[in-house]
XYZ file of C-alpha atoms in Angstrom:
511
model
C 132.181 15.350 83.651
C 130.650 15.597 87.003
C 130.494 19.066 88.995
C 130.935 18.789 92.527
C 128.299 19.922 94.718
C 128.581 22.421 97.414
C 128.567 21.106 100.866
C 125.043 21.333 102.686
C 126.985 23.917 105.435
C 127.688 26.043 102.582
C 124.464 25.908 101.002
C 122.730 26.904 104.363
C 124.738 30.003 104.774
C 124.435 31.747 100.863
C 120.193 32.240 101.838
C 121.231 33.814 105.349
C 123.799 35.799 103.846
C 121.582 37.087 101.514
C 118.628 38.219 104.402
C 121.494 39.878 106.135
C 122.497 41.709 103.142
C 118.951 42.648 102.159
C 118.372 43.519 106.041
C 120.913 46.132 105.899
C 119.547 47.750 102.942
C 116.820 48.240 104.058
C 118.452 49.495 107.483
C 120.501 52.173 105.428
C 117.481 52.920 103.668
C 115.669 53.325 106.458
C 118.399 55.715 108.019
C 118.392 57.820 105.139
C 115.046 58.040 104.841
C 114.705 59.051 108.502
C 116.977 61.707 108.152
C 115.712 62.976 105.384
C 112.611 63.530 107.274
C 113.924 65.263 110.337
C 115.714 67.553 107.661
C 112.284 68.494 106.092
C 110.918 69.044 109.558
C 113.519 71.541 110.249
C 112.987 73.571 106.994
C 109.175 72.890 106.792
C 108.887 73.451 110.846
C 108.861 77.089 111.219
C 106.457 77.029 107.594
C 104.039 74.977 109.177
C 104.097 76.387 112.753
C 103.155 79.847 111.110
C 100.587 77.825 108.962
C 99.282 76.540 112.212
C 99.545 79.845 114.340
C 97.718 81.860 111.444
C 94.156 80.059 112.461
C 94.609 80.906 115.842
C 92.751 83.640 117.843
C 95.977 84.270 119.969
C 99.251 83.262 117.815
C 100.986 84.716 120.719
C 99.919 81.964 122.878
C 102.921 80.173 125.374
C 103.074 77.151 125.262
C 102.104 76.852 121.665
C 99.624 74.100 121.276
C 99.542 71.979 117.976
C 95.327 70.986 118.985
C 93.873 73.835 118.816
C 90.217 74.904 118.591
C 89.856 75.910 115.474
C 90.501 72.268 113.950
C 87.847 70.718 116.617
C 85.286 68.894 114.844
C 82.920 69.677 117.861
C 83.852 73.483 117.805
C 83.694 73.616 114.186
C 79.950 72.442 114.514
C 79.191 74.734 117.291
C 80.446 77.720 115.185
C 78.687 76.511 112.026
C 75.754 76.494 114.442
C 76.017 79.852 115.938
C 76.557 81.297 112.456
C 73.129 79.795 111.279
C 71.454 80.611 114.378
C 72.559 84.598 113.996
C 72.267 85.323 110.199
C 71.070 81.987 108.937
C 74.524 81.601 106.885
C 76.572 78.794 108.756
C 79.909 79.676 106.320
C 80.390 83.023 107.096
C 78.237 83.654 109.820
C 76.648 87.085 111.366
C 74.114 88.705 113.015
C 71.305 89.488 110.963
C 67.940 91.609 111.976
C 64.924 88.963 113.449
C 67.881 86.415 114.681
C 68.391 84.667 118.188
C 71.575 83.538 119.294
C 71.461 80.816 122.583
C 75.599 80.400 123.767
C 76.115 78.256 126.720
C 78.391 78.899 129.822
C 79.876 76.397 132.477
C 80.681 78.377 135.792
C 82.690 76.430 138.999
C 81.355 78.135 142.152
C 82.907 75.930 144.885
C 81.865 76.148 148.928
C 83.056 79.477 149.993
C 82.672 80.519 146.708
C 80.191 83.408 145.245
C 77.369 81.904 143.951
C 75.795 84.655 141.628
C 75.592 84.605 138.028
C 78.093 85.643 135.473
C 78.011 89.185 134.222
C 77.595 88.739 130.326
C 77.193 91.694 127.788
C 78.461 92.339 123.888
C 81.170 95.083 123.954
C 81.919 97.257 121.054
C 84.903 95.723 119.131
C 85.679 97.485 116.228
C 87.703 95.612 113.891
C 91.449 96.619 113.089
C 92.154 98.330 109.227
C 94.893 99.590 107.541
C 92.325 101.789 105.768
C 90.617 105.183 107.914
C 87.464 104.066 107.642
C 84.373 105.454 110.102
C 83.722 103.131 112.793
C 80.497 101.167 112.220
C 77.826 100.038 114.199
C 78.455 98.047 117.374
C 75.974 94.729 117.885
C 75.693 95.793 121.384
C 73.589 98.931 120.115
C 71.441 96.620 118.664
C 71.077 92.998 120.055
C 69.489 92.206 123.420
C 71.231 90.360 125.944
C 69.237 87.719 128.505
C 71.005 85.143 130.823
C 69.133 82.141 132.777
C 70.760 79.056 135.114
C 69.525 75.820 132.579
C 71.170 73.218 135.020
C 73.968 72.298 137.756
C 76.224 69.537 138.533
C 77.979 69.456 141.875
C 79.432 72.572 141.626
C 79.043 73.888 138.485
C 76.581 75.592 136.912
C 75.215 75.835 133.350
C 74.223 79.245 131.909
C 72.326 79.762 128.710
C 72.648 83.089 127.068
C 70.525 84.273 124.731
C 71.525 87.565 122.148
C 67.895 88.555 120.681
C 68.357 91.160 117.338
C 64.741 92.947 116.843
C 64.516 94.136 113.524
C 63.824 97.626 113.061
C 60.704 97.410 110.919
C 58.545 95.353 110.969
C 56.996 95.597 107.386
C 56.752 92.503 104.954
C 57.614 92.817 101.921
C 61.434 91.144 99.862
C 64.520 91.555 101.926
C 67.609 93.102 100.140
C 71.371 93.893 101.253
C 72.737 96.748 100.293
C 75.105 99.057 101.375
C 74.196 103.012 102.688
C 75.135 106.083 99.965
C 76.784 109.375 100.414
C 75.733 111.403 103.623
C 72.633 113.583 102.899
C 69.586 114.948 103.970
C 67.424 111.877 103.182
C 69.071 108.570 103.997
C 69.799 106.576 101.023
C 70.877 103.033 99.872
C 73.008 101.366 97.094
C 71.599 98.159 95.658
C 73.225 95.510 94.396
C 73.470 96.312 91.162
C 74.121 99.989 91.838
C 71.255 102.292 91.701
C 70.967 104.563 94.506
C 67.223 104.935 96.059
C 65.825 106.817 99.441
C 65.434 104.730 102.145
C 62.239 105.646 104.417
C 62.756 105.463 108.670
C 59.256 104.873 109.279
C 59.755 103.858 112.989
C 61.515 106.177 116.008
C 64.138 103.130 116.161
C 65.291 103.101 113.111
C 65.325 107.343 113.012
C 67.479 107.184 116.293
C 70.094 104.963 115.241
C 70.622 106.056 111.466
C 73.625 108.266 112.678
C 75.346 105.234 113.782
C 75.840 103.884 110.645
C 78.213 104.916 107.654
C 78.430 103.303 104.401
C 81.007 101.036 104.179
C 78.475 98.985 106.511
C 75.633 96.308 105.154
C 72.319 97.411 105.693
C 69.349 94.683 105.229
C 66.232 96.497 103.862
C 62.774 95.663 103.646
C 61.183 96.580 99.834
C 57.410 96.694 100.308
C 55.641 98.984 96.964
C 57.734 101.221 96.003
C 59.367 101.731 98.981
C 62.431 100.566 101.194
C 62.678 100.566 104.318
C 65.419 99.940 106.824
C 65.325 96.723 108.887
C 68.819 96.983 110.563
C 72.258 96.685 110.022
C 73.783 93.645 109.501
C 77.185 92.337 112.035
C 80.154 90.131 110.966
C 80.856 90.267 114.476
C 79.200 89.808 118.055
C 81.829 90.618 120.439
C 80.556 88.862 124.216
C 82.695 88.988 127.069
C 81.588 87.217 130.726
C 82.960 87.738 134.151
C 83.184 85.970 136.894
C 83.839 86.764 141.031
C 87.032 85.884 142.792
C 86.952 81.744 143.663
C 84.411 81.161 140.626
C 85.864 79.714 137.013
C 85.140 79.261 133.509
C 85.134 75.668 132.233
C 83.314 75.199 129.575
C 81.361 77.338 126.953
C 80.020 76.724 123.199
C 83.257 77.719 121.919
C 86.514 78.893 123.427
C 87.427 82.179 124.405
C 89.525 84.210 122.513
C 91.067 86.278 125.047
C 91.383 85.830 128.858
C 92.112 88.051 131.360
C 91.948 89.343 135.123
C 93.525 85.478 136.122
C 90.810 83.904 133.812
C 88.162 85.501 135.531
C 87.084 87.484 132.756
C 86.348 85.821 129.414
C 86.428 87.983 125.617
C 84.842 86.368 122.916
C 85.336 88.429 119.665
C 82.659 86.531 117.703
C 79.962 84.181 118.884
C 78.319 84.042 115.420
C 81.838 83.218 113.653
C 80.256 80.551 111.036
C 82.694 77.766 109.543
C 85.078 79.983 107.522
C 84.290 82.657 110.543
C 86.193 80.675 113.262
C 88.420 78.107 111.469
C 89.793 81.133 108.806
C 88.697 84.116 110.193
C 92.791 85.618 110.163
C 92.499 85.131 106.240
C 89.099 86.448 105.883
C 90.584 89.694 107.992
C 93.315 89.913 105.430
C 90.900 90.263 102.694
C 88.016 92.402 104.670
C 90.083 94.563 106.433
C 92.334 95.864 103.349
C 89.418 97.483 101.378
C 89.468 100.490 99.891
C 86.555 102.776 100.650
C 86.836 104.696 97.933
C 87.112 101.969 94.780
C 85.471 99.326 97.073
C 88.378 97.012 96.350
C 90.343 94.567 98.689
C 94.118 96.358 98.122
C 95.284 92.683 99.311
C 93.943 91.565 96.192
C 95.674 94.261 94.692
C 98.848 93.571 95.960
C 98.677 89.893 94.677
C 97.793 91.630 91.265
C 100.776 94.107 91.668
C 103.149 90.948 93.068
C 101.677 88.608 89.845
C 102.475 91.154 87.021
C 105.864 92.569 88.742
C 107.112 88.603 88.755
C 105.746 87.903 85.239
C 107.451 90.996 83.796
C 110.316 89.713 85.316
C 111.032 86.408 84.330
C 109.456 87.499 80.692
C 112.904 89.529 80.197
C 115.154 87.060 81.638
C 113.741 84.521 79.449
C 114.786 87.378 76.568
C 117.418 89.169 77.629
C 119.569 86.897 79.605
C 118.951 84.092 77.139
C 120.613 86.433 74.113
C 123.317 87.776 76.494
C 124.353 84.652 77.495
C 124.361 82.463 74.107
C 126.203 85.537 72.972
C 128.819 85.403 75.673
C 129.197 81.819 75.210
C 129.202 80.772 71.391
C 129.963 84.351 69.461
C 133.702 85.662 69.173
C 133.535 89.487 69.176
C 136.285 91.796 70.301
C 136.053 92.598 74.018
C 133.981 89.771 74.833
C 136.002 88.732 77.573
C 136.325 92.312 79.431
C 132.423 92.601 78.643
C 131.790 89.632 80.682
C 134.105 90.787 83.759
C 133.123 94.119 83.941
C 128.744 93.620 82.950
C 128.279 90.416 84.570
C 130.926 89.844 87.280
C 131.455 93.425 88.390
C 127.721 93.900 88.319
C 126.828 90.755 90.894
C 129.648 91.935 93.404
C 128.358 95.460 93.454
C 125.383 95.908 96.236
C 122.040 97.280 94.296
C 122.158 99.966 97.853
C 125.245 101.691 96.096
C 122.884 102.819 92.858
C 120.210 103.659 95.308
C 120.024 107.176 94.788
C 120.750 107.586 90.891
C 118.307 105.233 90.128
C 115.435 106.474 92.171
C 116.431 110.411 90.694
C 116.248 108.922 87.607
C 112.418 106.873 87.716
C 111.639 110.204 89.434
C 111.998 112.431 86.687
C 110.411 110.097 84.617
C 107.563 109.478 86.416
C 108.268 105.767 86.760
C 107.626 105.646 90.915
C 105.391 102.056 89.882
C 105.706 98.951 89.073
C 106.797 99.508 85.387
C 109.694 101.743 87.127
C 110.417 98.795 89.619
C 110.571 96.451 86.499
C 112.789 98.723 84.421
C 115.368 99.045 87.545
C 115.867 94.949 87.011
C 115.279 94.783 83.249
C 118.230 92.163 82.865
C 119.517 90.068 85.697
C 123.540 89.675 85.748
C 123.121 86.350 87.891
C 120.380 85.023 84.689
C 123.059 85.850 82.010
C 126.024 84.018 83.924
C 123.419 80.969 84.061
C 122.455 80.809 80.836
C 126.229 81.603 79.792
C 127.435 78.684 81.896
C 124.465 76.446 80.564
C 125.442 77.398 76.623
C 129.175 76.847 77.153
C 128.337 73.175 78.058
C 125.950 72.187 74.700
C 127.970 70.267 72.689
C 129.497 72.354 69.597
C 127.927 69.731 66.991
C 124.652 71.085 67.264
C 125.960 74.597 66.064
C 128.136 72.769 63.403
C 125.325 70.817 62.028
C 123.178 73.631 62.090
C 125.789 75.849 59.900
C 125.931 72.979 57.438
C 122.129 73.252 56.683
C 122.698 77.324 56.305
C 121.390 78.773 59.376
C 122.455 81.845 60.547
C 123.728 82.623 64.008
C 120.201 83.859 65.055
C 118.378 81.072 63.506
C 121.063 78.540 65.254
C 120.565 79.989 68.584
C 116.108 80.378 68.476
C 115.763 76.665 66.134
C 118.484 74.580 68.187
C 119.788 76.214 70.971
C 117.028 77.040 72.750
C 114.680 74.577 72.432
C 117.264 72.342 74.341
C 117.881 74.709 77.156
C 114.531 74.048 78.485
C 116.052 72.711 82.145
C 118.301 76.158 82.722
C 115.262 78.625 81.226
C 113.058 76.883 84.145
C 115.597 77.515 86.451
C 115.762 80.905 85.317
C 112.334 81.440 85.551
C 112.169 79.818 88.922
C 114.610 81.704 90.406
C 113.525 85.231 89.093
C 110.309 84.808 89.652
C 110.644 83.984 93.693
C 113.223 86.944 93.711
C 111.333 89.095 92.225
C 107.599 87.804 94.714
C 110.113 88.197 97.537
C 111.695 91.386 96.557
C 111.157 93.905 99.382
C 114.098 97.027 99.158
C 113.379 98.443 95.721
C 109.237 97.931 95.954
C 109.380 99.803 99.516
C 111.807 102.298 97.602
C 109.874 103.543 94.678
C 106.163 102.607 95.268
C 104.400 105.032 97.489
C 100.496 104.942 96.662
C 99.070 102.237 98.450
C 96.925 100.635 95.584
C 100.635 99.990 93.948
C 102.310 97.842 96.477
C 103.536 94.428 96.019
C 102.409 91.949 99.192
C 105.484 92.429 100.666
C 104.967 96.234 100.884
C 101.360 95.508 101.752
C 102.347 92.695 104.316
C 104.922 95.115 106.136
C 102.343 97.409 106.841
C 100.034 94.917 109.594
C 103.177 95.269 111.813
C 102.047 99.144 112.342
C 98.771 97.714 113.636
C 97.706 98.170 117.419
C 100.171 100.897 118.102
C 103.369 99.399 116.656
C 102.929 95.968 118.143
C 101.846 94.338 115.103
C 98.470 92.152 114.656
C 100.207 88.645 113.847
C 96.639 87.148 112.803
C 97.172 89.332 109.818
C 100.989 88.894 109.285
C 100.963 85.325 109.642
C 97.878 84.281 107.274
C 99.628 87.680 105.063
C 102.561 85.413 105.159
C 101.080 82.510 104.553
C 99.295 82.995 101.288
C 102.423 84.569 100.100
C 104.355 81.326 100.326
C 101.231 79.720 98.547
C 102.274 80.996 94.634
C 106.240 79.944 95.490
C 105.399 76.377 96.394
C 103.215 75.852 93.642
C 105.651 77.064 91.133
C 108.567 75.037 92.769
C 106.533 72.168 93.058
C 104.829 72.383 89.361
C 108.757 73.088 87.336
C 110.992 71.290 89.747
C 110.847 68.104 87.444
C 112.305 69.803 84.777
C 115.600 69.685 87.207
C 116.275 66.320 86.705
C 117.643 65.793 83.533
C 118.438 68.148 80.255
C 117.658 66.571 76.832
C 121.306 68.069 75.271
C 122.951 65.251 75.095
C 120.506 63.131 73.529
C 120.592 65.957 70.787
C 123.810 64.321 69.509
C 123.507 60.889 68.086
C 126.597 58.400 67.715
């Protein structure tokens, strides 16, 4: 039997049905697509504008710019360059003793205009701390400032400044950092690996600045015999500023300025020896620098990461324990008042604001001497929100598992650690997830009980940069703070979410 064919009209129109069709599948993908990425921009934005603002010198800046210096491949060379030309370390940068520093200046001095030469000097700048620490040494007690006219076109001018550190001594001999030890009669150093030896001021310089320094500073000495001798201190910073007259501008220099004033007239530079990591991350550097502990010689932002790390590992350790038990108890074991134990120590207990048990619980880790983190993780041994999870996950595991497991003569505890548990891997990563950015984020009960500085979590620690500058808050600090807080979350998230997708349960059960 013969089929009939289709008629050629016919034909023709199945292939351009078929584009259209595949055309607007890929139109609703691409709609979908689209808005899932203006959704991600709006919960990512204000994460990545704070990423963004944390390298800046000003985050306060209006308009916010998304170019910005510090991600200039031609200012990122100029900085590396400045940081070798002042300590010879292009990373972190400086001013070391026996180092020249050249910075270049473009003034406009129009017709009408003054035509004399910027004022340029260092000014002291001492840096910000949330530790009392003596102030150190300024570079402008130290460096030499010169300023010459290198070239002109039309009407602006070129300026070369150069910032000349004389070292102190000028004896030869194997050049060592080291820090300055205790006040005393005879000045003294401490070596890198810890001894303590007299340091000789051989010259009148060096005996009429050695009041200026204190020891949380880095000295550079010169060991020649048996003898050191100091060379100079060394500076993370060289603060410049330059001025200009009424009708001349600023519009150009080696790097940007950092601060301008007096309607741009006046020009603040907070480092011009910043180095790579310097200029481009000097916030987080500050974060880490400016957070150290005179006495134990410690960042205490390291120790609040330390303090934040243990505090969220304690944590999810005894939800993985405790809520686990409580809530494969709950779920699968009949025992009398199982129902009211559930209403009352579960659902009562999520409803009822941790403020109302403010007082009773911080009496109580008072009189045991539990103001700490071990006090903080006793006040949320077991988490009523983990136990209703695990609970809910439990009462959804098919009953065969249990069943089979009774057959081959296992007990209720060997049922619920050999076969339970091993298939509740998606809702313990949940679990973990969950308590573990509560308990990084936790802010009420840390600022509560911990009181010692050296014992705060980073949110403790990171509250405290908004007393900075009289109250108003030095958001270098709190944004890079912030930042490197989110850091550990993501990672976490990102590392465990897979385990989200699917649960392995009910491929337990064959048939």
């Amino acid at each position: 039997m013969t089929v009939p064919s289709l008629p050629a009209r016919a034909t023709a129109a199945i292939p351009d049905q078929e584009r259209w069709l595949q055309r607007r599948r890929w139109s609703r993908a691409g709609w979908l697509y689209a808005f899932m990425l203006v959704m991600s921009l709006v919960f990512l934005g204000p994460f990545l504008m704070g990423l963004l603002s944390s390298v800046k010198d000003n985050p306060n800046e209006y308009p916010p710019r998304l170019l910005i210096p510090q991600f200039s491949a031609q200012v990122i060379r100029n900085a590396y360059r400045l940081g070798q030309q002042g300590s010879g370390d292009g990373w972190n940068g400086g001013l070391s003793p026996d180092h020249q520093v050249t910075f270049d200046v473009s003034v406009r001095s129009p017709a009408g205009a003054p035509q004399a030469a910027p004022s340029i000097a260092l000014f002291p700048y001492q840096p910000n701390s949330l530790v009392a620490i003596a102030r150190q040494a300024q570079a402008k007690d130290y460096a030499r400032v010169s300023t010459v006219q290198v070239g002109q076109q039309g009407d602006v001018r070129q300026y070369r400044t150069t910032v000349s550190y004389p070292a102190l001594t000028r004896r030869t001999g194997a050049l060592v950092r080291a820090k300055l030890g205790q006040a005393s009669s005879t000045l003294q150093a401490i070596l890198p690996g810890g001894n303590t030896v007299p340091v000789t001021l051989d010259t009148p310089e060096a005996q009429a600045v050695q009041y200026q320094l204190n020891q949380d500073q880095v000295v550079e000495l010169v060991h020649s015999g048996n003898a050191y001798y100091l060379r100079g201190p060394i500076f993370q910073r060289t603060p410049l500023e330059v001025d200009v007259q009424r009708g001349q501008s600023i519009v150009d220099s080696t790097i940007p300025a950092s601060d301008r004033q007096n309607f741009d007239r006046s020009f603040a530079y907070r480092n011009i020896t910043p180095g790579f990591l310097g200029y481009t991350f000097n916030n987080y550097r500050r974060a880490f620098d400016e957070t150290m502990d005179p006495t134990s010689g410690r960042s205490l932002f390291l120790s609040w990461m330390f303090n934040s790390f243990l505090y969220a590992f304690l944590r999810v350790a005894a939800a993985i324990v405790f809520c686990s038990l409580a809530g494969y108890a709950l779920a699968r074991l009949n025992f009398p008042g199982r129902n009211l134990l559930f209403l009352v120590g579960v659902l009562f207990v999520q409803m009822v604001p941790s403020q109302v048990n403010l007082v009773s619980n911080y009496v109580l880790l008072r009189d045991l001497h539990l103001l700490n983190i071990w006090g903080l993780w006793l006040n949320g041994l077991v988490a009523a929100g983990g136990v209703f999870l695990m609970k809910q996950f439990f009462e959804g595991m098919p009953k065969e598992l249990e069943e089979s497991a009774s057959i081959d003569g296992a007990g209720p505890f060997t049922t619920f650690w050999r076969v339970m548990l091993p298939q509740a891997g998606p809702a313990l990563t949940a679990l973990a997830i969950t308590q573990f950015q509560g308990a990084w984020n936790d802010f009420f009960w840390p600022v509560v009980l911990l009181r010692q500085n050296t014992n705060f979590t980073l949110t403790v620690g990171l509250s405290n940069f908004r007393q900075a500058y009289g109250g108003q808050g030095d958001y270098g600090l709190i944004l890079s703070g912030a930042v490197l807080s989110a850091i550990p979350v993501i990672i976490v998230f990102v590392v465990f979410q897979r385990y989200f997708i699917s649960t392995g349960a009910d491929s337990a059960v064959k048939g």
